[in-house]
PDB file of C-alpha atoms in Angstrom:
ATOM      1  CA  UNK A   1     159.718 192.850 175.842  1.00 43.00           C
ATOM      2  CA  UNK A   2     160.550 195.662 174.242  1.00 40.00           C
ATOM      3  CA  UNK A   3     163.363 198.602 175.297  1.00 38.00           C
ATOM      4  CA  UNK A   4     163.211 202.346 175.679  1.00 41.00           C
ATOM      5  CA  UNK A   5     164.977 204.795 173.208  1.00 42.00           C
ATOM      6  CA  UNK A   6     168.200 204.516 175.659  1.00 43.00           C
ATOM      7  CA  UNK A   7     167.898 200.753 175.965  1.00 44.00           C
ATOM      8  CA  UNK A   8     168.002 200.981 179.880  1.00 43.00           C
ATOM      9  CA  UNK A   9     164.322 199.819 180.580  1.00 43.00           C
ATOM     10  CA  UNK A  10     161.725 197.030 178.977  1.00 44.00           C
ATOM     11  CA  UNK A  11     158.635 198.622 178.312  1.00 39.00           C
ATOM     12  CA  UNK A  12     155.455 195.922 177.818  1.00 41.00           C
ATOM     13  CA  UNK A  13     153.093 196.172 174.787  1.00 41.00           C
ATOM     14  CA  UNK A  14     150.008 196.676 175.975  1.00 45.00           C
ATOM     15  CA  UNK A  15     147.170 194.158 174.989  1.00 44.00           C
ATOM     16  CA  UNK A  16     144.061 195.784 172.864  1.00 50.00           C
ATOM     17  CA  UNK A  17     140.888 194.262 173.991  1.00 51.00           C
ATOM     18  CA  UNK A  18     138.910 195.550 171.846  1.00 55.00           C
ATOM     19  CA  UNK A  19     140.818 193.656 169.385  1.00 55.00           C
ATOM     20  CA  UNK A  20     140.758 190.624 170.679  1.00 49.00           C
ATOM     21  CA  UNK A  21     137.075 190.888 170.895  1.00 55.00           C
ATOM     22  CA  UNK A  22     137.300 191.672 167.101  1.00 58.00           C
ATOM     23  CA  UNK A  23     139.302 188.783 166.258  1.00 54.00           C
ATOM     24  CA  UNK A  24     137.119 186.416 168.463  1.00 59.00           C
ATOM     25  CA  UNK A  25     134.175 187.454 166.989  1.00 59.00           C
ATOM     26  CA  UNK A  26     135.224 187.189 163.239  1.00 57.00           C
ATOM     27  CA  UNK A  27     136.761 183.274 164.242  1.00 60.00           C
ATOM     28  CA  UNK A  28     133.367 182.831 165.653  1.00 62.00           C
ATOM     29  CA  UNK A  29     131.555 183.821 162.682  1.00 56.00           C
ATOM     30  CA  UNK A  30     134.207 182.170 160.171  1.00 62.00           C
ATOM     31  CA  UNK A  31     133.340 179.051 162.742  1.00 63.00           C
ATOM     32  CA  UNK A  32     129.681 179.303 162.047  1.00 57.00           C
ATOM     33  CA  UNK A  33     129.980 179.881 158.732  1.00 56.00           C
ATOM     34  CA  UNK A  34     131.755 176.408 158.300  1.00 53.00           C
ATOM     35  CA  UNK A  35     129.938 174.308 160.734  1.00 58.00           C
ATOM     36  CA  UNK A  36     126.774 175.943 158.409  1.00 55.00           C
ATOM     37  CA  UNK A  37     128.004 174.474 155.211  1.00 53.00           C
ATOM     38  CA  UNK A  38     129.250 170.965 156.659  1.00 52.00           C
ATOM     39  CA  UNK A  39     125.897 170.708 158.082  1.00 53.00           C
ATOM     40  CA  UNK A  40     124.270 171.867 154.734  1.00 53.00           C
ATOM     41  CA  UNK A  41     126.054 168.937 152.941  1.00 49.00           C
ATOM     42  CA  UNK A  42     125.159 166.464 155.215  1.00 50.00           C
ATOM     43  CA  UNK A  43     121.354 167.571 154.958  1.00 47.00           C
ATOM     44  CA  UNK A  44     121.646 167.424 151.081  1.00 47.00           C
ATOM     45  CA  UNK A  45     123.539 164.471 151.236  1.00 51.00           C
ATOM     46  CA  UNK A  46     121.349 162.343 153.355  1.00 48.00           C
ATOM     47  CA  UNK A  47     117.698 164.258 151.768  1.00 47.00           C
ATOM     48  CA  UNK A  48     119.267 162.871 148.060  1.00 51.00           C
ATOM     49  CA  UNK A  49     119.583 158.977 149.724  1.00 46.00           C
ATOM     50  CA  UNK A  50     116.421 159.692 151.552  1.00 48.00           C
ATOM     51  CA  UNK A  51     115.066 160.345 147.654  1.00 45.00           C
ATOM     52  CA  UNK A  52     116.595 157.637 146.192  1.00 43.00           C
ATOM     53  CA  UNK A  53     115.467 155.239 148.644  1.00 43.00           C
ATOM     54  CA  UNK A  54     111.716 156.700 148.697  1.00 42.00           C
ATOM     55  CA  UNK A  55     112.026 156.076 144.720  1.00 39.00           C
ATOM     56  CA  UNK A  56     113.398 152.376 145.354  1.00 40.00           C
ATOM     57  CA  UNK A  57     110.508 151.816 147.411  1.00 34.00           C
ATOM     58  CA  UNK A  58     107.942 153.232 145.039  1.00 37.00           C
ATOM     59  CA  UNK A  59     109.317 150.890 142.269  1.00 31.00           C
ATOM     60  CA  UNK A  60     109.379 148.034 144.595  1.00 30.00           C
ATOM     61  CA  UNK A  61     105.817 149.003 145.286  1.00 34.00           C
ATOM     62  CA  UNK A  62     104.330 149.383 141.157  1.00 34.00           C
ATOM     63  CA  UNK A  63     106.582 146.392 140.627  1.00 34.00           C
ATOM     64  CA  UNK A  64     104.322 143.581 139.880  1.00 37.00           C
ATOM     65  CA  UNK A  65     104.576 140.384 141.565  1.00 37.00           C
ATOM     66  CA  UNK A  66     103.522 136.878 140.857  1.00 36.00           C
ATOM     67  CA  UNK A  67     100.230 136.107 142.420  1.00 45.00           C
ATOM     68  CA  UNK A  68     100.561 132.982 144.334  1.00 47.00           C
ATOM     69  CA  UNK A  69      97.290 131.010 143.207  1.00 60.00           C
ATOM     70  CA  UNK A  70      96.220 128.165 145.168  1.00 79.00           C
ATOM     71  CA  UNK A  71      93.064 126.678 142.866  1.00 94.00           C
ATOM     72  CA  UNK A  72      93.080 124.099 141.750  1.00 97.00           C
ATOM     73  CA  UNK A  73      93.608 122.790 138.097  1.00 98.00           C
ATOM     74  CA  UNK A  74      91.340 120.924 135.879  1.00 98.00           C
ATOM     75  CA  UNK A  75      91.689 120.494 132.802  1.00 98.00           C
ATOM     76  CA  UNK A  76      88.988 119.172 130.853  1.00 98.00           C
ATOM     77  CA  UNK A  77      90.111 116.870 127.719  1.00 98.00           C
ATOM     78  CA  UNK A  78      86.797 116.670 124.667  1.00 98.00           C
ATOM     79  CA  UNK A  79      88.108 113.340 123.120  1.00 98.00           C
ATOM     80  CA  UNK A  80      89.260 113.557 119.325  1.00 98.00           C
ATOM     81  CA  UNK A  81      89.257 116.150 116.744  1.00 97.00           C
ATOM     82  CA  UNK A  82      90.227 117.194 113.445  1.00 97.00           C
ATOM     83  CA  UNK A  83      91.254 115.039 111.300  1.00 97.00           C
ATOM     84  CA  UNK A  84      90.001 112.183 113.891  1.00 97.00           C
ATOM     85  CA  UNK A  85      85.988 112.553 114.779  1.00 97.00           C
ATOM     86  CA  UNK A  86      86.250 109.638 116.876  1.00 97.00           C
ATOM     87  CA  UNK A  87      83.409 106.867 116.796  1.00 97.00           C
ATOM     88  CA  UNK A  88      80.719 107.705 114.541  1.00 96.00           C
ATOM     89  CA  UNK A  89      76.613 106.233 114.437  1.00 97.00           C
ATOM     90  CA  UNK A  90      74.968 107.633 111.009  1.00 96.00           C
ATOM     91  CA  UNK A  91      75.089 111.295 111.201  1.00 96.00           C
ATOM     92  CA  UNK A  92      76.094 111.598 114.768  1.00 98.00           C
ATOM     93  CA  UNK A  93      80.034 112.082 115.562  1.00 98.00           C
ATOM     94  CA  UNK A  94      81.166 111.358 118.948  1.00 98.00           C
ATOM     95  CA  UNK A  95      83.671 114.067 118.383  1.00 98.00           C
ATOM     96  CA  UNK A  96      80.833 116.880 118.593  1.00 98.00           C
ATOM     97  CA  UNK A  97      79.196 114.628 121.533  1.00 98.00           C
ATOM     98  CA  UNK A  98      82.281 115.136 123.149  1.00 98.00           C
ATOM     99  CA  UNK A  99      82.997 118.762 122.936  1.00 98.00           C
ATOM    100  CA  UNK A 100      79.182 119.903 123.962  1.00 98.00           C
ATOM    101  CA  UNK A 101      79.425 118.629 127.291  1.00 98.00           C
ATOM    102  CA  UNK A 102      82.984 118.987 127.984  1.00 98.00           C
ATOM    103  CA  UNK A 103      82.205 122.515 127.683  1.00 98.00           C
ATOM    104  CA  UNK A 104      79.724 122.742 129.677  1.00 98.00           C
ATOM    105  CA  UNK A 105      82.233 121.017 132.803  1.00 98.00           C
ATOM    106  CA  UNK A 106      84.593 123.248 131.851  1.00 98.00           C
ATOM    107  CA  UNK A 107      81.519 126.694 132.433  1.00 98.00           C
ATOM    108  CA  UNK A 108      79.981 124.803 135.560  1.00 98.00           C
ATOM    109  CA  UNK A 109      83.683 124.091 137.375  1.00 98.00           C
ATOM    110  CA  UNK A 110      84.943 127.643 136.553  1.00 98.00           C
ATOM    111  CA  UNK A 111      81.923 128.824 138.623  1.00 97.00           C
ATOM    112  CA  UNK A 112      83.296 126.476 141.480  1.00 97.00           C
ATOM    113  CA  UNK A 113      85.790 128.952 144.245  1.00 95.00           C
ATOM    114  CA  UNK A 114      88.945 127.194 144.564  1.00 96.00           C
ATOM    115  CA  UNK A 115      88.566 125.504 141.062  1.00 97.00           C
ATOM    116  CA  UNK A 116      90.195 126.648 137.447  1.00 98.00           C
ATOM    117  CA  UNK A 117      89.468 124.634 134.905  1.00 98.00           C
ATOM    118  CA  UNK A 118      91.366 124.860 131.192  1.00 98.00           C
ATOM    119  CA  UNK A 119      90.046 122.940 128.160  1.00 98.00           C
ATOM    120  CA  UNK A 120      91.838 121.370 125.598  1.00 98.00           C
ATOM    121  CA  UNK A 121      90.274 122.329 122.449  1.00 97.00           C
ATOM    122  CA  UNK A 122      87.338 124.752 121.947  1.00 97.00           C
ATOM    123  CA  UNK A 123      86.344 123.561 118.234  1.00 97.00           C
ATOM    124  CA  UNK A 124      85.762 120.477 116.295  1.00 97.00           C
ATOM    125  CA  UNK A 125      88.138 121.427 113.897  1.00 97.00           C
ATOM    126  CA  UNK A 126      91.251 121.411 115.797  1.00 96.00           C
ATOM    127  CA  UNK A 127      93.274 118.264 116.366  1.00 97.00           C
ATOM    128  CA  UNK A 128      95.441 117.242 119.364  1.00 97.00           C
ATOM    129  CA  UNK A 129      97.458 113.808 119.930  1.00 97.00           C
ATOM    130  CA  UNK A 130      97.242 112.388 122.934  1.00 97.00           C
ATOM    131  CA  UNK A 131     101.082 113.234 124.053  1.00 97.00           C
ATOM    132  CA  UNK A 132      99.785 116.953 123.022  1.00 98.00           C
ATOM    133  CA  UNK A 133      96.495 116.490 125.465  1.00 98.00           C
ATOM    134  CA  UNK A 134      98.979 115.243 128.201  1.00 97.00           C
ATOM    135  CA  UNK A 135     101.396 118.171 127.998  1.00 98.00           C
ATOM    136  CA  UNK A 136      98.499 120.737 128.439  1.00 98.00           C
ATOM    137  CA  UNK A 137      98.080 118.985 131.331  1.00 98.00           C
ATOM    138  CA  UNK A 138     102.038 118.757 132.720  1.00 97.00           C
ATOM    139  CA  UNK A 139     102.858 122.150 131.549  1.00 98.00           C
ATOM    140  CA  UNK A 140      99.579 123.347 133.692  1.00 97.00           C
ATOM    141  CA  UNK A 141     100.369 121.519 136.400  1.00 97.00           C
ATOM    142  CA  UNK A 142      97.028 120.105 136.716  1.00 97.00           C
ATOM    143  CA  UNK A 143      95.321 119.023 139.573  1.00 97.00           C
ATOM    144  CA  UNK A 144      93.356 116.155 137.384  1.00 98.00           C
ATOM    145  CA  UNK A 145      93.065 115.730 134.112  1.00 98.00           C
ATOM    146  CA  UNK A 146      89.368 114.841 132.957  1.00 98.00           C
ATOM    147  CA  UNK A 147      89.223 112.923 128.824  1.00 98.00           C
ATOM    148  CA  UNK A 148      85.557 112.945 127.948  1.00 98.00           C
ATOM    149  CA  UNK A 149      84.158 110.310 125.819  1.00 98.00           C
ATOM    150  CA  UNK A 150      81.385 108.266 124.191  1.00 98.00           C
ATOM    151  CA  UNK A 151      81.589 105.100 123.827  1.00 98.00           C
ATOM    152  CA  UNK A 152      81.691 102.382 120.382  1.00 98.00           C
ATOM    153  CA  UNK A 153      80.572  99.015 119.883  1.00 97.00           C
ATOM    154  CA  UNK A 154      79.479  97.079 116.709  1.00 96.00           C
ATOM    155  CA  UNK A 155      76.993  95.437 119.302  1.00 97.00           C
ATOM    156  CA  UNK A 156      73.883  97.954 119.259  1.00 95.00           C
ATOM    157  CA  UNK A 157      72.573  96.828 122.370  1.00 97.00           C
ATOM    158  CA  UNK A 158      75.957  97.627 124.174  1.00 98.00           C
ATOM    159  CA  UNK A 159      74.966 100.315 126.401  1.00 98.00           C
ATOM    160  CA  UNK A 160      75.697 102.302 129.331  1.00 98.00           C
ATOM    161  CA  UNK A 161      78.761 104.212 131.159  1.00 98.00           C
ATOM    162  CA  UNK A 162      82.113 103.211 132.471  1.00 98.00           C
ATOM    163  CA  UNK A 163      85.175 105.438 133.821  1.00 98.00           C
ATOM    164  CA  UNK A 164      88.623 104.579 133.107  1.00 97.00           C
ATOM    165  CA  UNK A 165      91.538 104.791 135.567  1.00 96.00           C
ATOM    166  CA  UNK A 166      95.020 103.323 135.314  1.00 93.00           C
ATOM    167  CA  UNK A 167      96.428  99.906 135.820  1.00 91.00           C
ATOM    168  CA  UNK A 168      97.286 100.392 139.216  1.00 90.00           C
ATOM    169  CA  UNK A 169      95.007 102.259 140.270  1.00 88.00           C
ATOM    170  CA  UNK A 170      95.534 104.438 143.457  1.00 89.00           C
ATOM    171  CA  UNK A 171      92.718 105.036 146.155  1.00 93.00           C
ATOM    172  CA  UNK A 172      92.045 108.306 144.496  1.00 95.00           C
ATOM    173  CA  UNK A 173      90.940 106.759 141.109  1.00 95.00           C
ATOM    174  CA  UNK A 174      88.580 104.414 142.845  1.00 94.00           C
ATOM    175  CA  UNK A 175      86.718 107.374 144.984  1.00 97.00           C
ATOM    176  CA  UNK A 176      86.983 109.455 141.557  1.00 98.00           C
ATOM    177  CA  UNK A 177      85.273 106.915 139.487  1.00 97.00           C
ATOM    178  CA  UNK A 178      82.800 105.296 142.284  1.00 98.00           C
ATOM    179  CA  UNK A 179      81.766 108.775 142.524  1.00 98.00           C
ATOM    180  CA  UNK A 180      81.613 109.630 139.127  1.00 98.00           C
ATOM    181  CA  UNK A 181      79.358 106.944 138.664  1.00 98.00           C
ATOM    182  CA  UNK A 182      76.865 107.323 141.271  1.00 98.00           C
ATOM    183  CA  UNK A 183      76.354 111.226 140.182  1.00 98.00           C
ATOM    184  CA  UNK A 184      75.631 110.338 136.798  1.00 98.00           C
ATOM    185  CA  UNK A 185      73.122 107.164 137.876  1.00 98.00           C
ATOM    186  CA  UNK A 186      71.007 109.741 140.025  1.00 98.00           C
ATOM    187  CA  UNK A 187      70.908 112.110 136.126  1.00 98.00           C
ATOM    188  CA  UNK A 188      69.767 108.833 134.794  1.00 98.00           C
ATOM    189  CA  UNK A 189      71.817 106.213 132.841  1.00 98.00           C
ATOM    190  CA  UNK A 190      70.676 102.646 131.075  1.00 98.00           C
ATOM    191  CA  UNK A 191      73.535 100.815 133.329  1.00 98.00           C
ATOM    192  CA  UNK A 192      76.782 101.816 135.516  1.00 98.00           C
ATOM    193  CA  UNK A 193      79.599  99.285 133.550  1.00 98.00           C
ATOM    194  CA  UNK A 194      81.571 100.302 136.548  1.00 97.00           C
ATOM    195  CA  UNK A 195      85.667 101.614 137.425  1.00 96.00           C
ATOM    196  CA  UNK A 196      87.664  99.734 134.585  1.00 95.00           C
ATOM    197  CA  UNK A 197      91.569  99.614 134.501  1.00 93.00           C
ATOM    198  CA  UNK A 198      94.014  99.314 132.267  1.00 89.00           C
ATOM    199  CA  UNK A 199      93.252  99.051 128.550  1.00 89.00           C
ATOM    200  CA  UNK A 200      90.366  97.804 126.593  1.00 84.00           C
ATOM    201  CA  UNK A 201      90.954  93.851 126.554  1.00 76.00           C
ATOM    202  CA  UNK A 202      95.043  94.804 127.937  1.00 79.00           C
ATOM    203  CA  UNK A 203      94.593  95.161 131.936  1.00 73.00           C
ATOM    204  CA  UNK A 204      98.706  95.275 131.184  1.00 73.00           C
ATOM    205  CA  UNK A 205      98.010  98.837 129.489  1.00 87.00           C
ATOM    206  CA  UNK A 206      97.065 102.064 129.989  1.00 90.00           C
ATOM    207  CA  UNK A 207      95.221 104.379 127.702  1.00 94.00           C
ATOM    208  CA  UNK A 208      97.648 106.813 125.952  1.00 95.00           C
ATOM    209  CA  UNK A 209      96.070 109.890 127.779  1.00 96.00           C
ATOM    210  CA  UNK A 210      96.673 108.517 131.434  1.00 95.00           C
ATOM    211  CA  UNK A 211      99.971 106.950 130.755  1.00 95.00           C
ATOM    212  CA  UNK A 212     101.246 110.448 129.402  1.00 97.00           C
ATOM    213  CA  UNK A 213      99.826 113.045 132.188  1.00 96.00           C
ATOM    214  CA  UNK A 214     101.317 113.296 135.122  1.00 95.00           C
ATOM    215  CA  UNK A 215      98.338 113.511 137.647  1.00 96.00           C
ATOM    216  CA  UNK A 216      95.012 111.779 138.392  1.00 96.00           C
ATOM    217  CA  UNK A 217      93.412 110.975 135.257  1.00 97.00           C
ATOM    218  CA  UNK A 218      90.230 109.166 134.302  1.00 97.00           C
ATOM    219  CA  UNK A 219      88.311 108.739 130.825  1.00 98.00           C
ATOM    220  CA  UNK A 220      84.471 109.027 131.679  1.00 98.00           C
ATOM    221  CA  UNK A 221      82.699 106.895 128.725  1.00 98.00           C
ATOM    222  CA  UNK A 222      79.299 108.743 128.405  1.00 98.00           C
ATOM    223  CA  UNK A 223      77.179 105.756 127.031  1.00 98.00           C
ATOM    224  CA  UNK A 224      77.211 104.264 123.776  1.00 98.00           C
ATOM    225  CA  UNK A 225      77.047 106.621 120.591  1.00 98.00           C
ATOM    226  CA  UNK A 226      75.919 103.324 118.439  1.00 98.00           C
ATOM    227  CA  UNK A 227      73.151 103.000 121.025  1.00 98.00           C
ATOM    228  CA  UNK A 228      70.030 104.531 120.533  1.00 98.00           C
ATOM    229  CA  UNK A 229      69.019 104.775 124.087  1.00 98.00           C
ATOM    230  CA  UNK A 230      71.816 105.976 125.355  1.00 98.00           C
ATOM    231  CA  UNK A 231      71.859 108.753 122.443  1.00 98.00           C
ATOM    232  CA  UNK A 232      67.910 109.542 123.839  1.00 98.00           C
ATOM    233  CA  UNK A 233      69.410 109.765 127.027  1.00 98.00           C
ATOM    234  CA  UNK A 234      72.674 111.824 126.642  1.00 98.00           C
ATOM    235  CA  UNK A 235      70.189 114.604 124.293  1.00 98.00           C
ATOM    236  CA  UNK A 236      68.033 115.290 127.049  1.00 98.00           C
ATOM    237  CA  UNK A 237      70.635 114.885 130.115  1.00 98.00           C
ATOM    238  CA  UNK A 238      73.980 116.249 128.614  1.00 98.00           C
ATOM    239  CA  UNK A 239      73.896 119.362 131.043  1.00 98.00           C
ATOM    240  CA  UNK A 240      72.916 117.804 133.749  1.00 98.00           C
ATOM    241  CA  UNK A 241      75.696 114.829 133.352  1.00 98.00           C
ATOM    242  CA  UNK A 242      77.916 117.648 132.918  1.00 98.00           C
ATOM    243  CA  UNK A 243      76.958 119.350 136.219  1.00 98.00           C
ATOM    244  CA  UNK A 244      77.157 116.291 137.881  1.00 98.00           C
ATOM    245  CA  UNK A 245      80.828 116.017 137.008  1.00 98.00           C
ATOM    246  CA  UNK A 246      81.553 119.024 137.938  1.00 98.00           C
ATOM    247  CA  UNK A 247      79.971 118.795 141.102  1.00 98.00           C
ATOM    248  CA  UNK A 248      82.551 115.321 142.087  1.00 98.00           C
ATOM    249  CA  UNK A 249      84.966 116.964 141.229  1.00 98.00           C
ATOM    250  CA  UNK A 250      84.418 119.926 143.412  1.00 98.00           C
ATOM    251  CA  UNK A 251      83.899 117.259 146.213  1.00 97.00           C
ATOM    252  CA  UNK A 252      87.302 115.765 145.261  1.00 97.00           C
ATOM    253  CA  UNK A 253      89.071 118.715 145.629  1.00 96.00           C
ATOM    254  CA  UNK A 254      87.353 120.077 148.707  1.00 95.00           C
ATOM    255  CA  UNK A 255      88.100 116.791 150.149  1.00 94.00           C
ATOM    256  CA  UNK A 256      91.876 117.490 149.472  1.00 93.00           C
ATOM    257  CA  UNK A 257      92.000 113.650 147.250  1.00 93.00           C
ATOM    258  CA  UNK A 258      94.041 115.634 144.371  1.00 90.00           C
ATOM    259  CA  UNK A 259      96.547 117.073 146.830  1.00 78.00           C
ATOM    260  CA  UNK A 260      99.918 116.809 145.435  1.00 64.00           C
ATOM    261  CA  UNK A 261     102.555 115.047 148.390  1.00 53.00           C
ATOM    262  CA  UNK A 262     104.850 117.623 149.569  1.00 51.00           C
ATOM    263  CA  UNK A 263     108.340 117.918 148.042  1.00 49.00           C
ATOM    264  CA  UNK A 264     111.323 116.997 150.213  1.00 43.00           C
TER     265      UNK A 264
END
């Protein structure tokens, strides 16, 4: 309260509304004003982590990632090379023998779904030992590993074919050479010397090549390079033996008998 000029009465101030009104309305504007620029910030703030995760999905999208690959893995092994052609009768090496219809395994089981086969060596020229055949094998993780062969004897009229599995051989090897076999009787072979293990003359041994790989692994003998029939026979039939390889070994792994045992 305030008091007159004579100090006898209290007069009262009177209120303004218009004011007041004026006062309101500028805190309500100064309100909106504020509330306008928090909310601004929070827009900009959550549009720049909607950006940055939009761009951490693109790059998860374009980022490439390891195709999981369920073929299986062959890899076909042309005996010899180099510096070592192998068994030799006259002109004929077994180490060219060995590469013609290896490759043509290697064409036919590449045309197989499910089935990639890899080669060891492509050219005559190149030489491999066997712990170097083996590794292309391991470091593949093949499925089966598949040394192709002719056979040697000083005895010309030794003739015929033979697969090679290890000394103790599994069920596997058995079906995989049995099989082998048969095919390449109904191609048309001089004799079927049958599923041998071990070692030549050492059933205590394994050839080099299966003792070193860690899967199935066979050595098909494709008759006798010092016989002349089986020479005849191998010239007009090498395709054919070679699709009839491939085609067991299809069987084999449609059959699941090169499924590796699951890991603990």
């Amino acid at each position: 309260m305030e008091y007159n000029k004579s100090g006898s009465r209290p007069v009262k101030r009177r209120l303004r509304k218009d004011r007041v009104f004026a006062c309101l309305a500028v805190l309500i504007v100064i309100i909106f004003a504020v509330s306008s620029l928090i909310s601004g910030c929070s827009k900009k703030d959550k549009k720049d982590k909607d950006k940055t995760k939009e761009a951490d999905v693109q790059v998860t999208q374009t980022t490439p990632v390891p195709e999981q690959n369920d073929d299986y893995i062959i890899c076909v092994d042309p005996g010899h090379g180099g510096n070592d052609p192998g068994s030799n009768y006259g002109d004929r090496t077994e180490v060219v023998d060995n590469l013609k219809y290896a490759t043509v395994v290697c064409e036919e089981l590449n045309k197989r779904e499910g089935i990639k086969a890899i080669i060891t060596r492509t050219s005559n020229d190149t030489y491999l030992d066997n712990r170097q055949r083996a590794d292309i094998s391991n470091k593949a993780d093949a499925d089966l590993h598949l040394a192709l062969h002719r056979n040697f004897s000083e005895d010309p009229t030794a003739h015929g074919v033979e697969v090679w599995v290890q000394k103790e051989s599994q069920i596997v090897d058995e079906v995989l050479g049995y099989k082998l076999l048969e095919a390449l009787k109904k191609v048309g072979i001089q004799s079927d010397r049958g599923v041998q293990a071990g070692f030549t003359n050492d059933k205590q041994n394994n050839f080099q090549i299966i003792e070193y790989t860690n899967m199935t692994a066979c050595i098909v003998e494709l008759g006798f390079i010092s016989n002349d029939e089986d020479n005849r026979l191998f010239d007009t039939n090498y395709k054919d033996y070679a699709v009839a390889i491939a085609n067991v070994v299809e069987e084999m792994c449609i059959d699941g008998h090169f499924d590796k045992p699951a890991e603990n």
